Coordinates of C-alpha atoms in Angstrom, one line a residue:
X24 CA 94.4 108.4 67.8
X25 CA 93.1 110.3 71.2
X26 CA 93.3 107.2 73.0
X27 CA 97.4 106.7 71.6
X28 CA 98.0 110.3 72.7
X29 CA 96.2 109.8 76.1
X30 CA 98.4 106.3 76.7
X31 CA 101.5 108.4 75.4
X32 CA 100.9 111.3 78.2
X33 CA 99.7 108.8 80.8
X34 CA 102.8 107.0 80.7
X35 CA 105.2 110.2 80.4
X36 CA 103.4 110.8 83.8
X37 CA 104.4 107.6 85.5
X38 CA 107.6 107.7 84.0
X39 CA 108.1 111.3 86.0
X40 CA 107.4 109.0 89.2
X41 CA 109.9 106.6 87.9
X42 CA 112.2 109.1 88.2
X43 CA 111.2 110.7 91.6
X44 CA 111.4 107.0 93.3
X45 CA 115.0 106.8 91.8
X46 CA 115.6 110.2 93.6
X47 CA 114.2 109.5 96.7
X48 CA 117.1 106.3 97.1
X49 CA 119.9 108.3 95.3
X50 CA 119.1 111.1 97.9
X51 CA 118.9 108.9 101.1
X52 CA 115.1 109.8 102.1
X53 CA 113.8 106.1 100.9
X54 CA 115.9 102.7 101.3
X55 CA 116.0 100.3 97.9
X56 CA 114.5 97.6 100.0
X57 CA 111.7 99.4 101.1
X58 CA 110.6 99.0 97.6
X59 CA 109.7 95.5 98.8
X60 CA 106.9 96.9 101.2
X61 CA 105.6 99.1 98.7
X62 CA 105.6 95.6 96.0
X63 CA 103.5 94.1 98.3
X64 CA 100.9 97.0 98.7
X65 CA 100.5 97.0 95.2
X66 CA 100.1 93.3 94.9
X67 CA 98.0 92.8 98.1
X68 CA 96.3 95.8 98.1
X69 CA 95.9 98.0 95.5
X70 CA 95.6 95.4 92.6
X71 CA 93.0 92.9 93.8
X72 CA 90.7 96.0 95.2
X73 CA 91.2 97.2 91.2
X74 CA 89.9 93.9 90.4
X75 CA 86.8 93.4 92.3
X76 CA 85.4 96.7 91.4
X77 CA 85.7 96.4 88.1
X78 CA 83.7 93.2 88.4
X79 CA 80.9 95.7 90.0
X80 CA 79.0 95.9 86.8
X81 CA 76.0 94.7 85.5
X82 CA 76.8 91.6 83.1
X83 CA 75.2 91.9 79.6
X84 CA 76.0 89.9 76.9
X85 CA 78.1 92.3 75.5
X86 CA 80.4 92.4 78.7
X87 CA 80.5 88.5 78.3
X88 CA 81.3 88.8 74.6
X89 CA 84.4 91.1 75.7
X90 CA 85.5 88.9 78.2
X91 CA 85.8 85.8 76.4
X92 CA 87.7 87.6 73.5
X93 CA 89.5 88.8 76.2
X94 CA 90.3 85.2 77.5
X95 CA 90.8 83.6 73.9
X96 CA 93.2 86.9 72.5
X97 CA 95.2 85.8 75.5
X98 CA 95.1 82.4 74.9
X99 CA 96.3 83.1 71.5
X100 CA 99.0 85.8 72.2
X101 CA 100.5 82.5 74.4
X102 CA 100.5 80.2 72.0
X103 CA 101.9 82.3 69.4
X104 CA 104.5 83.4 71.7
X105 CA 105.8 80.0 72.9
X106 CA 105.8 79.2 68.5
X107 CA 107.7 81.9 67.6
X108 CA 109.8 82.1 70.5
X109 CA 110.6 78.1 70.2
X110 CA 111.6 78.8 66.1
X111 CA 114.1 82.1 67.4
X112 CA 116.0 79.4 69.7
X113 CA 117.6 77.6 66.3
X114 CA 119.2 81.2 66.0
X115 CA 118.9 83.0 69.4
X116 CA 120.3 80.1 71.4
X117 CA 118.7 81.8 74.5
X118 CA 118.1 79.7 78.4
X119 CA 115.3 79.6 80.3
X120 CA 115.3 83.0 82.0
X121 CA 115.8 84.7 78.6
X122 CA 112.7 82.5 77.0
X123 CA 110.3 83.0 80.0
X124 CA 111.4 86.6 79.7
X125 CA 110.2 87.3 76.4
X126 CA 107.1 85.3 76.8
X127 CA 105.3 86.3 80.2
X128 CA 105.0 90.0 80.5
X129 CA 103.9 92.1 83.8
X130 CA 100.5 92.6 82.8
X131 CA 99.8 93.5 86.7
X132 CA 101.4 96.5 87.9
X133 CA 101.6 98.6 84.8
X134 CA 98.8 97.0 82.8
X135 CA 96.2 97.5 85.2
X136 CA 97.3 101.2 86.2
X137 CA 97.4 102.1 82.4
X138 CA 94.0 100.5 81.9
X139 CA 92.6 102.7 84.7
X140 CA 94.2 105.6 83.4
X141 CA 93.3 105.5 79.6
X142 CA 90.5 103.1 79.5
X143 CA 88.4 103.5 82.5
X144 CA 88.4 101.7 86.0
X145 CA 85.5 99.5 84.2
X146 CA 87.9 98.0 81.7
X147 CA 90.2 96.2 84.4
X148 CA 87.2 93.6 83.8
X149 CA 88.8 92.6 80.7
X150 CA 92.7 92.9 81.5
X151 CA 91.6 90.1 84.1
X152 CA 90.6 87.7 81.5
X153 CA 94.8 88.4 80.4
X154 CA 95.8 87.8 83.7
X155 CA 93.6 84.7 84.8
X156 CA 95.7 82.9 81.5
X157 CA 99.6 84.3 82.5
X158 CA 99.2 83.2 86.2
X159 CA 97.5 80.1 84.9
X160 CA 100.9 79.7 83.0
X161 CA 103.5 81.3 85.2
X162 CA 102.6 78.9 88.0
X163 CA 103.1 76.0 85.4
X164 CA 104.9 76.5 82.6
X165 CA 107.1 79.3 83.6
X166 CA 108.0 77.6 86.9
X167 CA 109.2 74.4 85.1
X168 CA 111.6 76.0 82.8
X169 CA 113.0 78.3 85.6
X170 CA 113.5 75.3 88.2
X171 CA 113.7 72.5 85.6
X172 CA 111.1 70.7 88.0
X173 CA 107.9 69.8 85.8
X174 CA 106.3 69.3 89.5
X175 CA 104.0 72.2 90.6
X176 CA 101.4 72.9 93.2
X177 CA 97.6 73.5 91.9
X178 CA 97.2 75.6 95.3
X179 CA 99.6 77.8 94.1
X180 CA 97.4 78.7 91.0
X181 CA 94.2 79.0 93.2
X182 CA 95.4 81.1 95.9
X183 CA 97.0 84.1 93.8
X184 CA 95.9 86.9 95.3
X185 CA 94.7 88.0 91.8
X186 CA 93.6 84.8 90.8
X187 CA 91.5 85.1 94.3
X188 CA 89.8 88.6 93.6
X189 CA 89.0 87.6 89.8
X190 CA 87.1 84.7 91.6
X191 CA 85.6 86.6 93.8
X192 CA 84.9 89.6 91.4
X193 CA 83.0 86.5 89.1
X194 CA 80.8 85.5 91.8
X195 CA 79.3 89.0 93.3
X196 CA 78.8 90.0 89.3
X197 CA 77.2 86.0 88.2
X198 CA 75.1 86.6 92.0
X199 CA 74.3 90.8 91.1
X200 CA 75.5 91.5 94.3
X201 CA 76.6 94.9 94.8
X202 CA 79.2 95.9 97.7
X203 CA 77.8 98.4 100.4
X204 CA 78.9 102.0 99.7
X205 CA 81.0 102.0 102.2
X206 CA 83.2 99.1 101.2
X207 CA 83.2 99.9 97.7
X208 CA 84.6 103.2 98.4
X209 CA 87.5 101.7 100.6
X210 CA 88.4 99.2 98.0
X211 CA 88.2 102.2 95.3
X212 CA 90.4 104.5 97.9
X213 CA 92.9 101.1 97.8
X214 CA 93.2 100.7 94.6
X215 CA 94.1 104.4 93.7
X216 CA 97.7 104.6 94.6
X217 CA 98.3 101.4 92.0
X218 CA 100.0 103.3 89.2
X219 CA 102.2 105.5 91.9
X220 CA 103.5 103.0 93.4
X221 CA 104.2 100.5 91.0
X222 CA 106.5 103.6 89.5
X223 CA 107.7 104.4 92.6
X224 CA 109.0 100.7 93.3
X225 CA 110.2 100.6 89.3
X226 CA 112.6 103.8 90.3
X227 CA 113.6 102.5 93.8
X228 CA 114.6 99.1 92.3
X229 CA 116.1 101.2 89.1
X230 CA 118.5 102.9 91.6
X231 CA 120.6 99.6 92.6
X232 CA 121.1 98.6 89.2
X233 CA 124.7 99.1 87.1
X234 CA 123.4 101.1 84.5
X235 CA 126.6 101.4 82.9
X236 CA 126.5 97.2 82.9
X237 CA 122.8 97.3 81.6
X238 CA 123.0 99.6 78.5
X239 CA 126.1 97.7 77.5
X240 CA 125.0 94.0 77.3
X241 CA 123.9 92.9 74.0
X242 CA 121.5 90.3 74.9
X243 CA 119.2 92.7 76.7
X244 CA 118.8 94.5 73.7
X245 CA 117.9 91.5 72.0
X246 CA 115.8 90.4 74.4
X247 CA 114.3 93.3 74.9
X248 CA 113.6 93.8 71.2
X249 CA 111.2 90.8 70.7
X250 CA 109.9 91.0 73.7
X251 CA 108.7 94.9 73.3
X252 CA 108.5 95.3 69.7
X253 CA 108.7 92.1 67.3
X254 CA 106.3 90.0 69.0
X255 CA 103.7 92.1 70.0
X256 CA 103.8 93.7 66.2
X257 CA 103.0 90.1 65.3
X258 CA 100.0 89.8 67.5
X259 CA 98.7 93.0 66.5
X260 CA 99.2 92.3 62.4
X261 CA 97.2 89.2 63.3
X262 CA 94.5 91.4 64.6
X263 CA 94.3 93.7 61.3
X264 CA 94.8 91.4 59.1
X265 CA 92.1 88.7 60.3
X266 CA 89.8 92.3 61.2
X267 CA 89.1 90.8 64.7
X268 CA 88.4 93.6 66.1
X269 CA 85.5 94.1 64.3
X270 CA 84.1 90.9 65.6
X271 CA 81.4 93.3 67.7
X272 CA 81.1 96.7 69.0
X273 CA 83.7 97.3 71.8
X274 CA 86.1 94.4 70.1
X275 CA 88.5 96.9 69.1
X276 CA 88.9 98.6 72.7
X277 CA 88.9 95.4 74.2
X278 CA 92.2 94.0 71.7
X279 CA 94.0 97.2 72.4
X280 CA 93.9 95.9 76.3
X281 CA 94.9 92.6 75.1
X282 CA 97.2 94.5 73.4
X283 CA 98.8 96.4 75.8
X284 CA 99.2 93.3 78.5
X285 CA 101.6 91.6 75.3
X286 CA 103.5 94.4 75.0
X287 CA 104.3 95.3 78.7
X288 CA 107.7 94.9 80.0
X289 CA 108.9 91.4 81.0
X290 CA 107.4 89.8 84.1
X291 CA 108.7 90.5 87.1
X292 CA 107.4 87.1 88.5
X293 CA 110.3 86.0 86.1
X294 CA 113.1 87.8 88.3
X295 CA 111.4 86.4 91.4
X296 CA 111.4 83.0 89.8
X297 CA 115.3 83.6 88.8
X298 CA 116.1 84.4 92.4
X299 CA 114.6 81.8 94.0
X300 CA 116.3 79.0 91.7
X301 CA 119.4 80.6 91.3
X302 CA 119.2 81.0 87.6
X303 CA 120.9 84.1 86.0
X304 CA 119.4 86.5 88.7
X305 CA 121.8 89.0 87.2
X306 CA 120.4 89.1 83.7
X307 CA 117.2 88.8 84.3
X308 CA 117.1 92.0 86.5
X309 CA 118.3 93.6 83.9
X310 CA 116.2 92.3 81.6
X311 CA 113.4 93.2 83.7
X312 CA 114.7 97.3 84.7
X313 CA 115.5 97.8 80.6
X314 CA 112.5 96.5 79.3
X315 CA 110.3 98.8 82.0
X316 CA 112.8 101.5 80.3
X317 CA 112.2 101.0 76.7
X318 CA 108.6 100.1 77.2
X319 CA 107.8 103.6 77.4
X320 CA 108.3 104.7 74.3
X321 CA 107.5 100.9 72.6
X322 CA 104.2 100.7 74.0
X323 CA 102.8 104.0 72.7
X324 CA 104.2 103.4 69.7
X325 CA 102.3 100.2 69.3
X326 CA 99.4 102.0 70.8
X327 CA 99.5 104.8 68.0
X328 CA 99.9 102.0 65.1
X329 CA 96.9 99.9 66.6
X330 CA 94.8 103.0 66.8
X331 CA 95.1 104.0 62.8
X332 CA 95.0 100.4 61.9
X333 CA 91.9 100.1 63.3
X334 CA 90.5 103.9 63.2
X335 CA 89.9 104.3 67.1

């Protein structure tokens, strides 16, 4: 339950710096588009630092255990989100953007800050099992449904800059190498403005919208709906009911990361994708802004039913 409270008040805070990025564009002091500069800080900067020091550990079986539940939870969330989300389209009637919206979720810029936050800069070890599986399938999948091209480039897969710093992460922990003080404290300094600025850019980006437009359309809400509430309640009855958290000690800590990565707000690697192919780039930022929106009061709430399900 402390952990559901501490997610609750650690997202009320970023929320606050939603609100202050708004602000600073409604006010004249920032441009929207320089929330494109501070995007790729985040994702160049800040997020694969996060990454390789949380591989600075020493691996013990337990650590390996997590990770692998970590990798297969993800695996599973996938596959149970492409089922259920494939049955909805005999009723929903949804396209491509909608479907890739409701199945990839930005497990990066709000995940990772989150898991920092609540969890521990240590824990980022096992949101990058999550991760290594959605890029794996956004580059693929994702990118086939969006373009309607079933071609797509390995090298785009192995040169993530994510995927890249999870590699690299695996190596210096399988080798026991340990960074130099020095560079482990600029990679720590790097990755410490993560959860800032992803809020700041989510405000920035929040400030061009129509928000009149957005809280009227229908389909967002639906949209949003299973992809904030009705799916990841599925994922997590799964968990309870099959007791896989109690599969070792730490399983539990480790789902609730798992967790938290399927219930995040939709991708926006989906909105990129949207943009670049021309398909519905409208509705999917929308989809995108509300589901950022709602997600802070779905995800605790997910949070605080995990928790007493499972007594953390």
């Amino acid at each position: 339950m402390a952990l559901s409270i501490s997610l609750a008040t650690q997202i009320g805070a970023l929320f606050l710096l939603v609100i202050v990025g708004y602000v600073l564009v409604k006010t004249g002091i920032l441009k929207a588009s320089d929330a494109s500069i501070l995007s790729k800080l985040v994702l160049y900067m800040c997020a694969p630092a996060a990454i390789i020091i949380a591989f600075q550990i020493e691996l013990t079986p337990s650590h390996m255990q997590g990770f692998l539940l970590a990798l297969v939870a993800a695996i599973g969330v996938h596959i149970l989100y492409f089922g259920v989300v494939g049955l909805l389209d005999h009723f929903l009637h949804y396209n491509a953007m909608e479907q890739a919206s409701m199945i990839y979720s930005n497990c990066g810029n709000l995940i990772l800050p989150l898991v920092t936050l609540v969890l521990g800069q240590k824990m980022v070890f096992y949101a990058s099992g999550y991760m290594m599986v959605q890029i794996i399938l956004l580059w693929t999948h994702c990118k086939t449904i969006m373009s309607g091209d079933a071609h797509f480039e390995i090298r785009h897969i192995l040169l993530n800059v994510n995927m890249v710093a999870i590699a690299l992460g695996i190596i210096l922990c399988i080798a026991h190498i340990h960074l130099p003080t020095m560079l482990y404290s600029a990679l720590n300094s790097a990755q410490s403005p993560m959860g800032p600025l992803s809020m700041l850019v989510v405000g920035m980006l929040l400030s061009e919208m129509h928000m009149k437009e957005a809280f009227t359309n229908k389909r967002v809400y639906i949209i949003s709906f299973f992809r904030l509430i009705f799916l990841p309640a599925l994922f997590l009855a799964i968990i309870v009911l099959c007791h896989i958290n109690k599969l070792f000690v730490g399983a539990d800590k480790v789902l609730m990361i798992s967790l938290l990565a399927a219930s995040g707000p939709s991708a926006s690697t989906v909105t990129q994708f949207a943009s670049i192919y021309h398909n519905e780039e409208k509705e999917a930022s929308l989809i995108n802004a509300m589901t950022v929106i709602f997600c802070l009061f779905t995800m605790p709430l997910l949070n605080m039913v995990y928790s007493l399900a499972v007594g953390l």
